[in-house]
Structure formats: C-alpha cells, structure tokens
XYZ file of C-alpha atoms in Angstrom:
321
model
C 2.882 11.235 3.993
C 5.537 9.624 1.787
C 6.510 6.014 3.240
C 9.551 3.821 2.900
C 8.354 -0.380 3.731
C 11.564 -2.239 3.987
C 11.224 -5.915 3.906
C 12.517 -9.368 3.576
C 13.746 -10.825 0.732
C 13.454 -14.231 0.566
C 9.696 -14.992 0.142
C 7.432 -12.656 -2.311
C 4.661 -10.685 -0.126
C 1.852 -10.913 0.238
C 1.592 -14.744 -1.766
C -1.050 -16.879 -1.311
C 0.633 -19.591 1.355
C 3.002 -18.244 3.403
C 2.360 -16.511 5.994
C 5.136 -13.744 8.630
C 6.234 -11.107 8.042
C 5.325 -11.166 4.189
C 1.933 -11.005 4.053
C 2.407 -8.102 6.726
C 4.468 -6.290 4.236
C 1.426 -6.496 1.568
C -1.697 -5.943 4.295
C 0.701 -2.915 5.691
C 1.487 -0.771 2.002
C -2.471 -1.850 0.797
C -3.868 -0.286 3.907
C -1.701 2.766 4.366
C -2.217 3.362 0.109
C -6.031 3.606 1.561
C -5.366 5.974 4.381
C -4.351 8.799 1.446
C -0.513 7.698 2.137
C 2.466 7.420 -0.747
C 3.654 4.444 -0.364
C 7.092 3.601 -2.389
C 8.197 0.000 -1.299
C 11.239 -2.303 -1.896
C 9.591 -5.618 -2.280
C 10.909 -8.689 -4.064
C 10.202 -10.076 -7.505
C 6.897 -11.814 -7.892
C 5.383 -9.951 -4.961
C 1.816 -9.182 -4.901
C 1.004 -5.340 -6.179
C -0.832 -3.402 -4.688
C -1.601 -0.631 -7.662
C -1.653 2.342 -5.712
C 1.969 2.031 -4.699
C 5.456 3.017 -6.088
C 7.326 -0.208 -6.747
C 11.191 -1.375 -6.870
C 11.865 -4.505 -7.185
C 14.963 -6.568 -5.771
C 15.754 -10.005 -6.463
C 14.244 -12.878 -4.841
C 16.666 -13.886 -2.706
C 16.538 -17.897 -1.585
C 19.191 -17.748 0.909
C 18.047 -15.489 2.586
C 21.428 -14.127 3.645
C 22.476 -11.277 1.086
C 18.902 -10.296 -0.021
C 18.779 -7.510 1.920
C 21.993 -6.033 1.677
C 21.413 -6.499 -2.355
C 18.299 -4.617 -1.589
C 20.007 -1.665 -0.074
C 22.150 -1.389 -3.240
C 18.936 -1.233 -5.252
C 17.666 1.170 -3.125
C 20.179 3.931 -2.692
C 20.931 4.098 -6.820
C 17.163 4.843 -7.221
C 15.753 6.867 -4.182
C 17.348 9.442 -2.233
C 16.843 10.865 1.524
C 15.376 13.396 1.019
C 12.431 11.299 -1.815
C 11.013 10.341 1.941
C 9.121 11.254 4.641
C 9.269 7.997 6.766
C 11.039 4.553 6.698
C 8.508 1.244 8.047
C 11.417 -0.685 8.516
C 9.518 -4.596 8.690
C 13.472 -6.510 7.520
C 16.282 -8.852 9.187
C 19.621 -6.483 8.833
C 18.057 -2.888 9.241
C 20.978 -2.259 7.294
C 19.362 0.761 5.674
C 18.585 2.757 9.343
C 21.948 1.860 11.062
C 23.665 2.308 8.179
C 22.460 6.111 7.104
C 20.050 7.237 9.681
C 17.073 7.696 7.799
C 14.048 8.210 9.725
C 10.727 5.762 10.401
C 10.565 2.355 12.304
C 12.751 -0.588 12.774
C 10.134 -3.310 14.055
C 11.747 -6.320 15.788
C 11.488 -9.593 15.074
C 12.449 -12.053 17.182
C 13.741 -12.917 20.848
C 16.715 -10.268 21.132
C 18.893 -13.319 23.143
C 19.212 -14.635 19.863
C 19.110 -12.053 17.574
C 22.235 -11.099 20.225
C 24.389 -10.539 15.926
C 21.409 -8.010 14.691
C 23.103 -3.978 14.705
C 19.518 -2.079 15.301
C 19.426 2.132 14.413
C 20.487 4.529 17.276
C 16.835 4.755 17.089
C 13.081 3.988 16.034
C 13.577 0.492 17.423
C 10.385 -1.143 18.103
C 8.739 -4.004 19.314
C 5.833 -6.324 19.120
C 4.897 -6.552 23.042
C 5.778 -5.292 26.628
C 7.503 -8.493 27.197
C 9.515 -7.939 24.404
C 10.959 -4.188 24.994
C 12.114 -5.789 28.588
C 14.450 -7.816 26.844
C 15.839 -4.752 24.478
C 16.005 -1.460 26.625
C 13.723 1.466 27.488
C 15.649 3.041 23.948
C 12.875 0.710 22.135
C 8.915 1.649 22.296
C 6.601 -1.075 21.740
C 3.822 -1.078 18.697
C 2.321 -4.255 17.607
C 2.488 -4.162 13.694
C 0.194 -7.495 12.916
C -2.551 -7.770 11.141
C -5.512 -9.508 9.481
C -7.450 -9.341 6.652
C -11.525 -9.030 6.197
C -11.489 -12.989 5.554
C -10.259 -13.519 8.987
C -14.066 -12.603 11.023
C -16.254 -15.119 12.918
C -19.386 -16.067 10.119
C -21.976 -17.969 11.994
C -22.183 -19.707 8.342
C -19.649 -22.053 8.852
C -20.473 -24.907 10.857
C -18.519 -26.449 13.556
C -16.221 -29.503 13.932
C -15.176 -31.274 16.315
C -11.627 -30.873 14.968
C -9.044 -28.398 16.500
C -5.966 -27.188 14.429
C -2.523 -26.893 15.399
C -0.525 -23.903 12.616
C 3.105 -23.536 11.746
C 6.189 -24.663 11.009
C 6.883 -28.345 12.390
C 9.690 -28.159 14.019
C 10.928 -28.897 17.408
C 10.635 -24.909 18.859
C 7.183 -24.760 18.053
C 5.940 -27.581 19.546
C 3.827 -30.171 17.624
C 5.207 -33.656 19.174
C 4.251 -32.072 22.299
C 0.831 -31.065 20.234
C 0.339 -34.599 19.310
C 0.802 -36.301 22.815
C -1.635 -34.032 24.215
C -4.064 -34.937 21.679
C -4.146 -38.776 22.320
C -3.965 -37.956 26.245
C -8.423 -37.993 25.235
C -9.486 -34.530 25.538
C -9.426 -34.123 21.481
C -11.372 -35.504 19.967
C -9.488 -34.006 16.725
C -6.019 -32.811 15.888
C -4.615 -31.127 12.394
C -1.059 -29.685 11.915
C -1.215 -27.341 9.191
C 1.778 -26.087 7.765
C 5.765 -27.291 6.220
C 7.694 -29.489 7.719
C 11.110 -27.868 9.167
C 12.532 -30.355 11.121
C 12.658 -33.889 9.531
C 13.014 -35.425 13.112
C 10.062 -34.027 13.874
C 7.954 -34.993 11.378
C 8.844 -38.572 11.933
C 8.221 -38.435 15.662
C 4.412 -36.994 14.339
C 4.546 -40.101 11.709
C 4.744 -42.653 14.795
C 2.815 -40.636 16.971
C 0.388 -41.308 13.848
C 0.606 -44.874 13.683
C -1.158 -45.819 16.853
C -3.803 -42.455 17.195
C -6.538 -41.746 15.288
C -6.865 -37.964 16.394
C -3.773 -37.049 14.571
C -3.454 -35.641 10.648
C -0.559 -33.927 8.959
C -1.781 -31.298 6.419
C 1.418 -30.313 5.012
C 0.853 -26.525 4.104
C -2.194 -25.264 2.453
C -3.321 -21.956 1.111
C -4.407 -18.569 2.456
C -8.160 -19.812 1.547
C -7.781 -23.270 3.093
C -6.027 -21.875 6.825
C -8.764 -19.300 6.508
C -11.551 -22.223 6.859
C -10.328 -25.075 8.852
C -10.027 -21.951 11.846
C -12.873 -20.516 11.288
C -14.467 -24.477 11.571
C -12.492 -25.576 14.280
C -13.018 -26.751 17.894
C -10.353 -24.075 19.214
C -6.898 -23.869 17.905
C -3.765 -25.218 19.875
C -0.367 -23.475 20.119
C 2.289 -25.166 22.154
C 5.705 -23.155 22.219
C 9.214 -25.163 23.396
C 11.030 -23.211 22.682
C 15.071 -23.372 24.973
C 14.415 -22.544 28.681
C 15.313 -18.393 29.055
C 14.105 -17.960 25.010
C 10.726 -16.809 24.005
C 8.793 -15.670 20.787
C 7.174 -11.948 21.019
C 4.055 -12.013 19.671
C 2.267 -15.605 17.726
C 0.251 -14.196 14.210
C -1.513 -17.426 14.060
C -3.350 -16.479 17.387
C -4.522 -13.751 16.188
C -5.308 -15.419 12.739
C -7.271 -18.007 15.272
C -8.395 -15.059 17.614
C -9.833 -12.715 15.139
C -11.681 -15.522 13.738
C -13.333 -16.550 16.349
C -11.150 -19.754 16.838
C -10.517 -20.140 21.418
C -7.013 -20.621 21.695
C -5.110 -23.312 23.855
C -1.161 -21.958 24.547
C -0.120 -24.799 26.974
C 4.040 -24.736 26.604
C 7.542 -24.425 28.279
C 8.176 -20.692 26.327
C 4.534 -18.720 26.984
C 5.240 -16.150 29.528
C 4.988 -13.496 26.401
C 1.345 -14.743 25.759
C -0.459 -13.677 28.627
C 0.027 -10.290 28.470
C -0.107 -9.895 24.290
C -3.666 -11.544 24.258
C -4.354 -11.686 28.117
C -8.690 -12.487 28.424
C -9.265 -13.457 25.343
C -7.096 -16.941 26.166
C -9.059 -20.630 26.392
C -8.148 -23.395 28.543
C -9.390 -26.313 27.885
C -11.757 -25.900 29.509
C -13.499 -22.793 28.313
C -13.188 -23.460 25.349
C -16.228 -24.712 24.584
C -18.246 -21.922 26.269
C -16.370 -19.112 24.159
C -17.963 -16.425 22.341
C -17.328 -17.044 18.788
C -17.946 -13.245 17.803
C -17.329 -11.513 20.919
C -13.918 -12.860 20.800
C -13.494 -11.807 16.843
C -14.617 -8.484 17.065
C -12.151 -7.725 20.732
C -9.221 -9.541 18.037
C -10.412 -7.127 15.260
C -10.287 -4.469 17.193
C -7.009 -4.726 18.144
C -5.108 -6.094 14.912
C -7.799 -5.553 11.746
C -5.816 -3.362 9.244
C -7.486 -0.719 9.967
C -7.096 -0.206 13.473
C -2.963 -1.409 13.063
C -2.719 1.452 10.378
C -4.311 3.836 13.217
C -2.093 2.320 15.591
C 1.415 2.962 13.261
C 0.523 6.663 12.415
C -0.355 7.405 15.565
C 2.593 5.964 16.750
C 4.486 8.580 13.801
C 3.247 11.488 15.224
C 4.068 10.922 18.678
C 0.685 10.763 19.558
C-alpha cells in the first residue's frame, strides 16, 4: 500500500533523547517500509530518516501551535489524494483528515475531556485504550499504536541494582513528588528520576526532599541508550500519576518501555484507572515486584508492543480484520 504518515512538528522524529509520539513516528515508518509498504513521511527537518521512505520536510516548529498548519500547506502542494491509499495520522490537529476527508486513521493521544477544542475526522478515529474510547463514544475504535525497538528486551547479562526508576517529565500531573515521598517511606532503597524538568516548582520540591534523603537522585534527560540501560538494571519502575480528578491518560509509553525490558512496574496514583485495562496482570505491587519473572514479562509485553506486532495490528485494522 501507499501510506502517508503525518505527525507533530514540534520535535524531530526518532531523535535521540526524546520519546513519545515522535519516537513512534520513526518506528512506524521503518516498520511499514520493512513490510513492503511505500511510505511517504511528512516530518520536521532534522528527523532521523529511514532511507526506504519518501521524506517531505517541513520546518521544525519550536512553539508547536502553527507547525501542523504549515505542514498541511506544504503537503497540499506536493501530494494529491489520488497518490495515497491510506493516511496514518499521528498529529495533534488532524487537519488533513477533518478538512478534506482523506481515507485513514487518526490517533487521539490525550484524554478527550482535556482536548475539547480539537476537531476530529468524521471517521477513522482511533483510540489507544477502551477507557479512552468510552470518553469519545462508539464512533471511535481502538488500535494501540505503541511500540518499542529491539533494544527494549530483557537481558540476563545485565546485573540488577537496588535502584528503582521513575521516568517522564517532571511536572505536577506525572507525580514525581509523590514518588519521592513514597521512596522516603522506606520501602524503596533508592529511586532515580529520569526526565526533563517542565515545572520549576516541582523541581524545587524534589530538591528539598533530596536534602533530607539519600534515596533520591535527579538524572535529568538522558539518551535512549542510557534510558534502556537504566530500565534493564532497575529493581523496578514506579509511576505515580496525579492528574486532576476525572482526568487521566489513555496509555503510558514509559510503562510499555519498562515492561518490554522485563522491569517490574508499579503504578500507584490518583489517576491510575486506565492502566489496569491496558496492562492487566503485567503490573506488580511492591510486595510482588521482587518475585516477577523478568524474561517472561518481557516476552509477554513484546508480543503486544514490538514493532512487528504493532504493524500487524495496524494492517489488520486497515483491512478490517
């Protein structure tokens, strides 16, 4: 098939050191090309490029508000609807599909109760979980597009440490302060916080807790290689979401990455409702984490979120299987 992949323009796709949708765009393009599809990618300048795809570059938009509008303008000058069989839309604004109705899927990344101003296409709206679909209504479908590369795989050669890891942006909704307080309560020997600071007040609170506890360390943002290594040798992965009441996430990329590494994962927080549905018996409590079979956990998770498994899921959805 001739597939057009479009996505956000604020960060480079596939670039080292940044996760989320941009990393998925890079993995998606490589996975589709490997299975023989013709792929056209509308991506920000500087993105990591798979040579098998046709790349159309648009300006990198550091603000994030106008980049997708400019990308739409560039695309309409270079690609016609007849040139594409199907659109895989990972953008935030979904301009091409709601404005012109190109056939395809558009994935919704956030809680619909938060992104209330986003226009959605008339069809092909894809959710990441049944919880998210329940927020959107029956017109949407579910197709989990999360995936990880080969590096996210259990290895018995990695000696384990006693340190737990917390991954993500250091902001209020992600709950790093709550994780630090849990660590101080003695059930965790040590916890490392890995990710960029997005909230100076949260960073200040963490620094204050660090002054009275040797259990906490702030790593800042790291490369993908360092992130994978930190998960492979971690005692466990802790996530403590603290979104406002009635709001949550549809999924968790960091949890997918941890589970595919075979890292026991505990999710404990105010906004944890969707995760039980998505991850089920792959999640642990603090009492069970130390007894988890890491090789089996990695195998179970990769059966769902390896690149091949996710591309197959997308192909089945396109063909209506």
